[in-house]
Coordinates of C-alpha atoms in Angstrom, one line a residue:
Chain A
M45 CA 0.0 0.0 0.0
P46 CA 1.4 3.4 -0.8
E47 CA 2.5 5.1 2.3
Q48 CA 0.1 8.0 1.8
L49 CA -2.8 5.7 1.7
Q50 CA -1.9 4.5 5.1
K51 CA -1.5 7.9 6.6
V52 CA -3.0 8.0 10.0
R53 CA -4.6 11.3 11.1
P54 CA -5.2 12.2 14.7
T55 CA -8.5 11.4 16.2
A56 CA -10.5 14.3 17.5
P57 CA -11.0 14.4 21.2
G58 CA -14.4 13.1 22.1
S59 CA -15.1 11.6 18.7
G60 CA -16.9 8.3 18.5
G61 CA -13.8 6.3 17.9
G62 CA -15.8 3.4 16.6
D63 CA -17.1 2.2 19.9
G64 CA -19.8 0.2 18.2
A65 CA -22.9 2.0 19.1
G66 CA -22.6 5.0 16.8
P67 CA -24.9 7.9 17.0
S68 CA -28.6 7.4 16.7
A69 CA -30.5 9.1 14.0
P70 CA -31.0 12.8 14.9
K71 CA -34.4 13.9 16.0
V72 CA -35.0 16.4 13.2
E73 CA -37.4 19.2 13.6
K74 CA -39.0 19.5 10.2
P75 CA -38.4 23.0 8.8
D76 CA -41.3 25.4 8.3
V77 CA -41.7 25.6 4.6
K78 CA -44.6 28.1 4.4
N79 CA -42.4 30.8 2.9
L80 CA -40.6 28.3 0.6
L81 CA -44.0 27.1 -0.7
E82 CA -44.9 30.6 -1.4
R83 CA -41.7 31.1 -3.3
M84 CA -42.3 28.0 -5.3
K85 CA -45.5 29.5 -6.6
K86 CA -43.4 32.1 -8.4
V87 CA -41.4 29.5 -10.4
D88 CA -42.2 29.7 -14.1
P89 CA -44.2 26.5 -14.8
D90 CA -42.7 26.3 -18.2
Q91 CA -39.0 26.7 -17.3
A92 CA -38.4 22.9 -17.6
R93 CA -39.7 23.0 -21.2
R94 CA -37.2 25.7 -22.0
Y95 CA -34.3 23.7 -20.4
R96 CA -33.2 22.0 -23.6
Q97 CA -30.0 20.2 -22.9
R98 CA -27.8 18.0 -25.0
T99 CA -26.9 14.6 -23.8
G100 CA -23.5 14.6 -22.2
Q101 CA -21.6 11.9 -20.4
Chain Z
M88 CA -10.2 10.3 3.6
T89 CA -7.0 8.3 3.1
R90 CA -7.4 8.5 -0.7
L91 CA -7.7 11.2 -3.2
A92 CA -11.0 11.9 -4.8
G93 CA -12.4 14.4 -7.2
I94 CA -15.7 15.1 -9.0
E95 CA -16.6 16.3 -12.5
T96 CA -19.9 18.1 -12.8
E97 CA -21.6 18.8 -16.1
Y98 CA -23.9 21.8 -15.6
G99 CA -27.1 22.5 -17.4
C100 CA -27.8 26.0 -18.6
L101 CA -31.3 27.6 -18.4
T102 CA -31.4 30.8 -20.3
L103 CA -33.8 33.3 -21.9
D104 CA -30.9 34.7 -23.9
P105 CA -31.9 34.7 -27.6
N106 CA -28.4 33.5 -28.5
G107 CA -29.1 30.2 -26.6
S108 CA -27.4 28.3 -23.9
L109 CA -24.2 27.4 -25.8
E110 CA -23.3 31.0 -26.3
T111 CA -24.0 31.7 -22.6
V112 CA -21.8 28.7 -21.6
R113 CA -18.9 30.1 -23.7
R114 CA -19.3 33.5 -22.2
V115 CA -19.0 32.1 -18.7
R116 CA -16.0 29.9 -19.6
D117 CA -14.3 32.9 -21.3
W118 CA -14.9 35.1 -18.2
L119 CA -13.3 32.6 -15.9
F120 CA -10.1 32.6 -18.0
A121 CA -10.0 36.3 -19.2
G122 CA -6.8 37.9 -18.0
S123 CA -5.9 34.7 -16.2
R124 CA -8.6 35.6 -13.7
Y125 CA -9.1 32.1 -12.3
G126 CA -6.9 29.9 -14.5
L127 CA -5.0 29.5 -17.7
I128 CA -6.8 28.6 -20.9
D129 CA -5.3 25.8 -23.0
R130 CA -3.2 27.1 -25.8
Q131 CA -2.9 23.7 -27.5
Q132 CA -5.4 21.1 -28.6
R133 CA -5.9 18.7 -25.7
D134 CA -7.8 16.0 -27.6
W135 CA -9.8 15.7 -30.8
D136 CA -12.9 17.2 -29.1
E137 CA -10.9 19.7 -27.0
P138 CA -9.4 22.2 -29.3
A139 CA -7.2 25.0 -28.0
G140 CA -9.3 27.5 -26.1
N141 CA -11.9 25.0 -25.1
G142 CA -11.0 25.2 -21.4
G143 CA -8.1 25.0 -19.0
F144 CA -6.9 24.4 -15.5
L145 CA -7.9 26.6 -12.7
F146 CA -5.6 28.0 -10.0
N147 CA -7.7 26.2 -7.5
G148 CA -6.4 22.9 -9.0
G149 CA -9.6 22.1 -10.9
R150 CA -10.5 22.4 -14.6
A151 CA -13.2 24.2 -16.5
Y152 CA -14.1 23.4 -20.0
L153 CA -16.9 22.8 -22.5
D154 CA -17.9 19.2 -22.9
M155 CA -20.7 18.3 -25.4
G156 CA -22.2 21.7 -25.0
H157 CA -22.1 21.7 -21.2
L158 CA -20.0 23.7 -18.9
E159 CA -18.0 21.1 -17.0
L160 CA -16.1 21.9 -13.8
C161 CA -13.7 19.4 -12.2
T162 CA -12.6 19.7 -8.6
A163 CA -8.9 19.4 -7.7
E164 CA -7.6 16.2 -6.3
C165 CA -8.8 16.3 -2.7
L166 CA -7.6 14.3 0.3
G167 CA -9.9 15.9 2.8
L168 CA -13.7 15.4 2.4
R169 CA -14.4 18.9 3.5
D170 CA -11.9 20.2 0.9
L171 CA -13.9 18.3 -1.7
I172 CA -17.2 19.7 -0.5
A173 CA -15.8 23.2 -0.5
H174 CA -14.3 22.9 -3.9
D175 CA -17.5 21.5 -5.3
A176 CA -19.4 24.4 -3.9
A177 CA -16.8 26.8 -5.2
G178 CA -17.7 25.6 -8.7
D179 CA -21.2 26.9 -8.2
A180 CA -19.8 30.1 -6.7
L181 CA -17.6 30.7 -9.7
I182 CA -20.5 30.4 -12.1
C183 CA -22.7 32.7 -10.1
E184 CA -19.8 35.3 -9.9
A185 CA -19.4 35.1 -13.7
L186 CA -23.2 35.5 -14.3
S187 CA -23.2 38.5 -12.0
A188 CA -20.1 40.1 -13.6
L189 CA -21.5 39.5 -17.1
R190 CA -24.9 41.0 -15.9
I191 CA -26.9 38.1 -17.3
G192 CA -27.9 36.5 -14.0
N193 CA -31.4 37.8 -14.3
R194 CA -32.0 35.8 -17.5
T195 CA -29.6 32.9 -17.1
G196 CA -29.1 30.2 -14.5
F197 CA -27.0 27.1 -14.2
I198 CA -28.5 23.9 -12.9
R199 CA -26.6 21.1 -11.2
N200 CA -28.8 18.2 -12.2
N201 CA -28.6 15.3 -14.6
V202 CA -31.6 15.3 -16.8
D203 CA -33.7 17.3 -19.3
H204 CA -37.2 16.1 -18.4
Y205 CA -38.5 16.7 -21.8
S206 CA -35.8 15.6 -24.3
G207 CA -34.6 12.8 -22.0
A208 CA -31.0 14.1 -22.4
T209 CA -28.7 13.2 -19.5
F210 CA -25.4 14.5 -18.3
G211 CA -23.3 13.4 -15.5
C212 CA -21.5 14.0 -12.2
H213 CA -18.5 11.7 -12.3
E214 CA -16.7 10.6 -9.3
N215 CA -13.0 9.7 -9.3
Y216 CA -11.2 7.8 -6.6
L217 CA -7.5 7.0 -6.6
V218 CA -7.0 3.3 -5.8
R219 CA -3.8 1.5 -5.3
R220 CA -2.9 -0.7 -8.2
S221 CA -2.5 -3.8 -6.1
A222 CA -6.1 -3.6 -4.8
P223 CA -7.4 -7.2 -5.2
L224 CA -10.0 -6.8 -8.0
N225 CA -11.1 -10.4 -8.1
E226 CA -14.6 -11.5 -9.0
R227 CA -15.8 -11.6 -5.4
N228 CA -14.6 -8.1 -4.6
V229 CA -15.9 -6.6 -7.9
L230 CA -19.3 -8.1 -7.3
S231 CA -19.3 -6.7 -3.7
L232 CA -18.2 -3.3 -4.9
L233 CA -20.9 -3.4 -7.6
A234 CA -23.5 -4.3 -5.0
F235 CA -22.5 -1.4 -2.7
L236 CA -22.5 1.1 -5.6
T237 CA -26.0 -0.1 -6.5
L238 CA -27.4 0.0 -3.0
R239 CA -25.9 3.3 -2.0
V240 CA -28.6 5.1 -4.1
L241 CA -30.8 4.9 -1.0
Y242 CA -28.9 7.7 0.5
T243 CA -27.1 9.3 -2.5
G244 CA -30.0 9.7 -5.0
A245 CA -30.9 13.3 -5.9
G246 CA -34.5 12.4 -6.6
K247 CA -36.3 13.1 -9.8
V248 CA -39.8 13.9 -10.8
G249 CA -41.0 11.3 -13.4
G250 CA -39.5 8.4 -15.3
V251 CA -38.0 8.2 -18.7
G252 CA -39.3 6.8 -21.9
V253 CA -38.0 3.7 -23.7
A254 CA -36.2 5.5 -26.5
E255 CA -34.2 7.9 -24.3
A256 CA -33.1 5.2 -21.9
R257 CA -32.4 2.7 -24.7
I258 CA -33.9 -0.1 -22.7
S259 CA -36.8 -2.5 -23.1
N260 CA -40.4 -1.5 -22.4
E261 CA -40.4 -3.7 -19.4
A262 CA -37.5 -1.9 -17.8
A263 CA -38.5 1.6 -18.6
S264 CA -39.6 3.7 -15.6
G265 CA -42.2 5.4 -17.8
S266 CA -44.9 7.0 -15.7
V267 CA -43.2 6.7 -12.3
P268 CA -44.2 9.9 -10.5
F269 CA -41.0 10.2 -8.5
Q270 CA -37.8 8.2 -8.2
L271 CA -34.7 8.2 -6.1
S272 CA -32.1 8.6 -8.9
Q273 CA -31.7 10.9 -11.8
R274 CA -29.3 8.5 -13.6
A275 CA -30.7 5.0 -12.9
D276 CA -32.8 5.0 -16.1
Y277 CA -29.6 5.6 -18.1
I278 CA -27.4 2.9 -16.7
Q279 CA -27.3 -0.1 -19.0
N280 CA -24.5 -2.3 -17.7
D281 CA -22.7 -3.3 -14.6
L282 CA -19.1 -3.0 -16.1
F283 CA -18.2 -1.2 -19.2
E284 CA -15.9 1.5 -20.6
W285 CA -18.2 3.8 -22.5
V286 CA -19.4 7.1 -21.0
Q287 CA -22.3 7.6 -23.4
F288 CA -25.2 5.4 -24.5
N289 CA -23.9 2.2 -22.8
R290 CA -23.1 3.6 -19.4
A291 CA -22.2 1.2 -16.6
I292 CA -22.3 1.3 -12.8
I293 CA -18.5 0.8 -12.8
N294 CA -16.8 2.5 -15.7
T295 CA -13.8 0.4 -16.5
R296 CA -11.6 3.2 -18.0
D297 CA -8.3 2.8 -16.3
E298 CA -6.6 6.2 -16.6
P299 CA -4.9 6.9 -13.3
L300 CA -3.5 10.4 -14.3
A301 CA -0.6 9.4 -12.0
D302 CA 2.1 6.7 -11.8
A303 CA 0.3 3.9 -13.5
R304 CA 2.4 1.3 -11.7
R305 CA 1.2 2.4 -8.3
F306 CA -2.3 3.6 -8.9
R307 CA -5.5 3.1 -10.8
R308 CA -8.5 5.5 -10.9
L309 CA -12.0 4.3 -10.2
H310 CA -14.3 6.4 -12.4
L311 CA -18.0 6.3 -11.6
L312 CA -20.7 7.9 -13.7
H313 CA -23.9 6.3 -12.3
G314 CA -24.2 8.7 -9.4
D315 CA -26.3 11.9 -9.3
T316 CA -25.1 15.4 -8.8
S317 CA -25.5 16.0 -5.1
V318 CA -27.1 19.2 -3.9
L319 CA -27.1 19.0 -0.1
P320 CA -23.6 18.8 1.5
D321 CA -24.5 15.9 3.7
T322 CA -25.6 13.8 0.6
L323 CA -22.3 14.6 -1.1
A324 CA -20.4 13.7 2.1
L325 CA -22.2 10.4 2.3
K326 CA -21.7 9.6 -1.3
I327 CA -17.9 10.3 -1.4
G328 CA -17.2 9.4 2.2
T329 CA -18.8 6.0 2.3
T330 CA -17.6 5.0 -1.1
S331 CA -14.1 5.9 -0.1
L332 CA -14.4 3.7 3.0
V333 CA -15.7 0.8 0.9
L334 CA -12.6 1.2 -1.3
D335 CA -10.5 1.1 1.9
L336 CA -12.1 -2.2 2.6
L337 CA -11.4 -3.4 -1.0
E338 CA -7.7 -2.5 -0.6
I339 CA -7.4 -4.6 2.5
D340 CA -9.5 -7.4 1.0
H341 CA -12.2 -7.1 3.6
L342 CA -15.3 -6.4 1.6
P343 CA -18.4 -8.3 2.8
K344 CA -19.4 -11.1 0.5
V345 CA -22.4 -9.6 -1.3
A346 CA -23.4 -10.2 -4.9
L347 CA -26.7 -9.0 -6.5
L348 CA -28.4 -11.2 -9.0
D349 CA -28.9 -8.3 -11.4
A350 CA -27.3 -5.0 -10.2
V351 CA -28.6 -2.9 -13.1
G352 CA -32.1 -4.2 -12.6
E353 CA -32.0 -3.6 -8.9
F354 CA -30.6 -0.1 -9.4
R355 CA -33.7 0.8 -11.5
K356 CA -36.1 -1.0 -9.1
L357 CA -34.7 0.7 -6.0
S358 CA -34.9 4.1 -7.8
A359 CA -38.5 3.6 -8.8
N360 CA -39.5 2.7 -5.3
P361 CA -39.3 5.7 -3.0
S362 CA -41.6 4.3 -0.4
G363 CA -39.8 1.0 0.3
P364 CA -39.4 -1.6 1.6
W365 CA -36.2 -2.0 -0.4
I366 CA -35.8 -5.7 -1.1
V367 CA -33.1 -6.9 -3.6
E368 CA -32.3 -10.4 -5.0
L369 CA -28.9 -11.8 -4.1
A370 CA -27.2 -14.1 -6.6
E371 CA -27.0 -17.0 -4.2
S372 CA -29.4 -16.5 -1.4
G373 CA -32.6 -14.9 -2.6
P374 CA -34.2 -11.7 -1.3
R375 CA -32.6 -9.4 1.3
D376 CA -33.3 -6.1 2.7
A377 CA -31.1 -3.5 1.0
V378 CA -30.6 -1.4 4.1
E379 CA -29.5 -4.4 6.1
L380 CA -27.0 -5.2 3.3
L381 CA -25.6 -1.6 3.5
G382 CA -25.4 -2.1 7.2
E383 CA -23.0 -5.0 6.6
Y384 CA -20.6 -2.7 4.8
Y385 CA -21.0 -0.1 7.5
E386 CA -20.2 -2.7 10.3
V387 CA -17.1 -4.0 8.6
A388 CA -15.9 -0.4 7.9
R389 CA -16.6 0.6 11.5
A390 CA -14.7 -2.4 12.9
E391 CA -11.7 -1.8 10.6
F392 CA -11.5 2.0 10.5
G393 CA -13.4 3.4 13.5
G394 CA -11.1 5.7 15.5
R395 CA -8.6 6.0 12.6
D396 CA -9.1 9.7 12.4
A397 CA -11.7 12.4 13.1
E398 CA -13.1 12.6 9.6
T399 CA -13.5 8.8 9.3
D400 CA -15.5 8.8 12.5
E401 CA -17.7 11.7 11.2
V402 CA -18.4 9.7 8.0
L403 CA -19.2 6.6 10.0
A404 CA -21.6 8.6 12.2
S405 CA -23.4 10.1 9.2
W406 CA -23.5 6.7 7.6
K407 CA -25.0 5.1 10.7
A408 CA -27.6 7.9 11.1
A409 CA -28.6 7.6 7.4
L410 CA -29.0 3.8 7.7
D411 CA -31.0 4.0 10.9
A412 CA -33.4 6.5 9.3
L413 CA -33.8 4.4 6.2
A414 CA -34.7 1.5 8.4
G415 CA -37.1 3.5 10.4
D416 CA -38.4 7.0 9.8
V417 CA -37.0 8.1 6.5
S418 CA -38.3 11.7 7.0
Q419 CA -35.5 12.2 9.5
L420 CA -33.3 12.6 6.5
V421 CA -35.0 15.8 5.3
G422 CA -32.2 18.3 5.0
T423 CA -29.6 15.5 4.8
V424 CA -30.5 13.3 1.8
D425 CA -31.4 14.9 -1.5
W426 CA -34.2 12.6 -2.6
V427 CA -35.9 12.5 0.7
T428 CA -35.8 16.2 1.0
K429 CA -37.1 16.8 -2.5
R430 CA -39.9 14.3 -2.1
W431 CA -40.9 15.7 1.3
L432 CA -41.0 19.3 -0.1
F433 CA -42.7 18.4 -3.3
T434 CA -45.4 16.4 -1.6
Q435 CA -46.4 19.5 0.3
F436 CA -46.4 21.6 -2.9
V437 CA -48.5 19.0 -4.7
E438 CA -51.0 19.0 -1.9
A439 CA -51.1 22.8 -1.5
E440 CA -51.5 23.5 -5.2
G441 CA -53.7 20.5 -6.0
I442 CA -51.5 19.5 -8.9
A443 CA -50.5 16.0 -10.2
W444 CA -47.1 14.6 -9.9
D445 CA -46.7 14.7 -13.7
S446 CA -47.4 18.4 -13.8
A447 CA -45.1 20.5 -15.9
W448 CA -44.9 22.9 -12.9
L449 CA -43.3 20.2 -10.8
K450 CA -40.7 19.5 -13.4
S451 CA -39.8 23.2 -13.2
Q452 CA -39.6 22.9 -9.4
D453 CA -37.3 20.0 -9.9
L454 CA -34.8 22.3 -11.7
E455 CA -35.2 24.9 -9.0
F456 CA -34.2 22.4 -6.4
H457 CA -30.8 22.1 -8.2
H458 CA -30.2 25.7 -9.0
T459 CA -26.6 26.9 -8.5
D460 CA -27.8 30.3 -7.3
P461 CA -28.0 29.9 -3.5
K462 CA -30.9 32.4 -3.4
R463 CA -32.9 30.3 -5.7
C464 CA -31.9 26.7 -4.9
L465 CA -34.8 25.1 -3.0
A466 CA -32.6 22.4 -1.5
R467 CA -30.3 25.0 0.2
Q468 CA -33.2 26.4 2.1
L469 CA -33.6 23.1 3.8
I470 CA -30.0 22.2 4.8
A471 CA -30.2 20.7 8.2
P472 CA -29.2 23.4 10.7
D473 CA -26.9 21.1 12.5
S474 CA -25.4 19.7 9.3
P475 CA -21.8 18.6 10.0
W476 CA -20.8 18.9 6.3
N477 CA -22.2 22.3 5.3
P478 CA -19.1 24.2 4.2
R479 CA -18.2 27.5 5.7
E480 CA -18.7 30.5 3.4
E481 CA -15.1 31.6 3.8
D482 CA -13.8 28.1 2.8
V483 CA -16.0 28.1 -0.3
A484 CA -14.8 31.6 -1.2
A485 CA -11.2 30.6 -0.8
A486 CA -11.6 27.4 -2.8
R487 CA -12.5 29.5 -5.9
S488 CA -8.8 30.3 -6.3
A489 CA -6.8 28.3 -3.8
P490 CA -6.0 24.6 -4.2
P491 CA -6.1 22.0 -1.4
S492 CA -2.8 22.4 0.4
D493 CA -2.0 18.7 0.8
T494 CA -2.2 17.3 -2.7
R495 CA -0.5 17.6 -6.1
A496 CA -3.1 20.3 -6.9
A497 CA -1.1 22.8 -4.8
A498 CA 2.1 22.1 -6.8
R499 CA 0.2 22.5 -10.1
S500 CA -1.3 25.7 -8.9
R501 CA 2.0 27.2 -7.9
L502 CA 3.5 26.2 -11.3
M503 CA 0.6 27.7 -13.2
R504 CA 1.1 31.0 -11.3
F505 CA 4.8 30.8 -12.0
L506 CA 4.2 30.4 -15.7
S507 CA 1.6 33.2 -15.6
S508 CA 4.0 35.6 -13.8
E509 CA 6.7 34.9 -16.3
G510 CA 4.3 35.6 -19.2
L511 CA 4.7 32.1 -20.5
S512 CA 2.2 29.8 -22.1
G513 CA 2.5 26.2 -21.2
F514 CA 0.8 22.9 -21.3
V515 CA -0.9 21.9 -18.1
D516 CA -2.4 18.6 -17.3
W517 CA -3.2 16.6 -14.1
E518 CA 0.2 14.9 -14.0
V519 CA 2.4 17.1 -16.1
V520 CA 3.4 20.7 -16.7
D521 CA 5.4 21.7 -19.8
T522 CA 6.6 24.9 -21.5
E523 CA 8.9 25.7 -24.3
G524 CA 12.6 25.2 -24.0
V525 CA 12.7 22.7 -21.1
N526 CA 11.7 19.1 -20.5
P527 CA 8.2 18.6 -19.1
L528 CA 7.9 18.3 -15.3
M529 CA 6.1 15.1 -14.4
L530 CA 3.8 15.2 -11.3
L531 CA 3.2 11.5 -11.0
D532 CA 2.6 11.4 -7.2
P533 CA -0.7 12.9 -6.6
F534 CA -0.1 13.1 -2.9
D535 CA 3.0 15.2 -3.3
A536 CA 2.2 18.9 -2.8
H537 CA 5.8 19.9 -2.8
P538 CA 7.7 17.8 -5.5
A539 CA 11.4 18.2 -5.1
D540 CA 12.1 18.8 -8.7
A541 CA 9.6 21.7 -9.1
G542 CA 12.1 24.3 -7.9
P543 CA 14.9 23.2 -10.2
W544 CA 12.4 23.0 -13.1
C545 CA 11.4 26.6 -12.5
E546 CA 15.0 27.6 -12.5
E547 CA 15.5 25.8 -15.8
V548 CA 12.6 27.7 -17.3
R549 CA 14.2 31.0 -16.2
Q550 CA 17.5 30.0 -17.8
A551 CA 15.6 29.1 -21.0
I552 CA 14.0 32.5 -20.9
R553 CA 17.4 34.2 -20.5
R554 CA 18.9 32.1 -23.3
K555 CA 16.0 33.1 -25.6
E556 CA 16.3 36.8 -24.6
S557 CA 20.1 36.8 -25.1
G558 CA 19.6 35.1 -28.5
A559 CA 17.1 37.8 -29.4
R560 CA 19.5 40.6 -28.5
D561 CA 22.4 39.0 -30.5
P562 CA 20.7 37.4 -33.5
G563 CA 24.0 37.2 -35.4
S564 CA 25.3 34.6 -32.9
R565 CA 22.2 32.5 -33.2
R566 CA 22.5 32.5 -37.0
G567 CA 26.1 31.5 -36.6
S568 CA 25.1 28.8 -34.2
D569 CA 22.4 27.5 -36.6
A570 CA 24.9 27.5 -39.5
A571 CA 27.3 25.4 -37.5
R572 CA 24.8 22.6 -37.1

C-alpha cells in the first residue's frame, strides 16, 4: 500500500472512535416551509420546457 | 479520507438569452479565464474534441471546459472530504460570480442536475477515486463493490420527478420507468450495464476506463458515472465518504461477500420505489433487505477504521444515522439526503396546489431544487441546521482560487502561477506541466504537494528565458550557431 494511503490522522477528542454504538439518527425538527412554498409559486411553470440540454456523459 | 477523490460536474444551462445556452456557456468559460482571472486557458489542442481555447486548468487545482455543450467543472484532487465539498461548492460560486459580472444573472441560471425532463437528455456527475494498483479486484470483490455502488442510491440519490421513456433510456419496455411519479435517482434510467468502458449510451455502474493520471504502476482510478449530482452537502459527504471507506475495505480485501443477481435491474427498481421496503435479490441466497446489506458494509468499515481519524468517525456517524433513518423514519433525512428532502417538499407543494405529480410545474420545481444560485436553490433552504458537512462560506470563497494544500493540486497551482507571472504559455495537465525550452515536469505522485524537482524546473525555465532573450539581443550569434549545425 502506498505510504500516503496508510496515513493516520489524529482522532479528534471526544469523537466516536468506533465504539460500536454509533450515534442514533437525529431527531430532526421539520423546517417550516410556508415561505418556501410561497416562493415556489413564483417559479415559471414552463421553465423545464425551456431547459433544452444536449446529452453529455 | 485516506485516498484522493475528485468530481466532475456537467452543468445544465437555463437561459432566456436569444443566443441560446451554448453562447452563454462560452461567455461564462471565457470570463473565468479572461486575463488569467481564475486559471490558464489551453493554448494547445488537448484532444480531438478539446481544441485550444476549449477550457483549461484553474488556479484552485480544478478544470473548467466545454464538454458536449455543457460547462464542466472538475474539482482538484482532494484528500480531505471537507476540501472536496468546499471545492464542489466553489464551482457553483464561480458560475454565479461570472453571471453577475456579465450581468446576465437575471435571465440565465445554471442547474446542477442530470436530466432534461422533456428531451430525456442526461449529463453526469462523475466521481474519481484513486485506488492503489494492487487492490485485489477479483470477482468476489468486484461483485461486492458493484452491489454497494448499486445499494448506496438509497442515501445518494438526488431524486427526480418522473421516469424516462424507452427511447431515451435505450432499454426495453419492461424496464422503462415510464410514468413513475417520483424516483430516487436521476441516472438509474440511463445505466445499461454493470461494467463497461463507454461514457455515453452504454453507461455502466462501474466505468472500466483505467486512466490513473498518476504513476500507473502504483495507482488506478475508479471512475464512476452512475451517481447523481448531489445538492445537499450531507448527501455529497455520504456519497464520497462511504464510497471511499468501501474502497478502503477493498484494498485490505475485507469487503463483505455480497453479490446481486442483477445489479442494473436492482438499481432501477430501487430508484423507482421511493416508499420502500427495499428488497433486492442476491445471486445465491434470494431476497434481502437493501438497508441491512448496506449495514454489513458499515459494520465492517466501523470495525476496521473506526477511530482511525476524526473525519472517518464523522463519516461513520453520518452513515449510521442515514441507515438508521432508512430502516425507520426516512423523513428524518429531510435536509440531509437529497431525494428524501425533494420528495418531502414536493409532496407538500402538490397537496397545497392541487396538482398532479406529472405536472409541468413540478418538473420546473425539480430544476429549481438544483439551482446553483443559492438564493434560488430550493434544497439549500432546507439544509439541516446542524449539518456537520455544510461548508463555511469563507472556505468556499477561498476554494474559488486556492487549491487544497495537501495534494498535487497545490504544486500544479504554484507552477501555473509561475508560468503566468513569467508571461509564458505552457501545457498543463493533471500529471504534467510543460513549457517551451525545457523538459516537461512530471507530477506522478498525486499526494505530493511539494515535489522536489519543481524548484529546479522553474530555474531551468528561467534559464531558458534568459537564453532566448540573449539570442534575441544577438541574432547574429544565433545565425552562426544555426549555421554550424
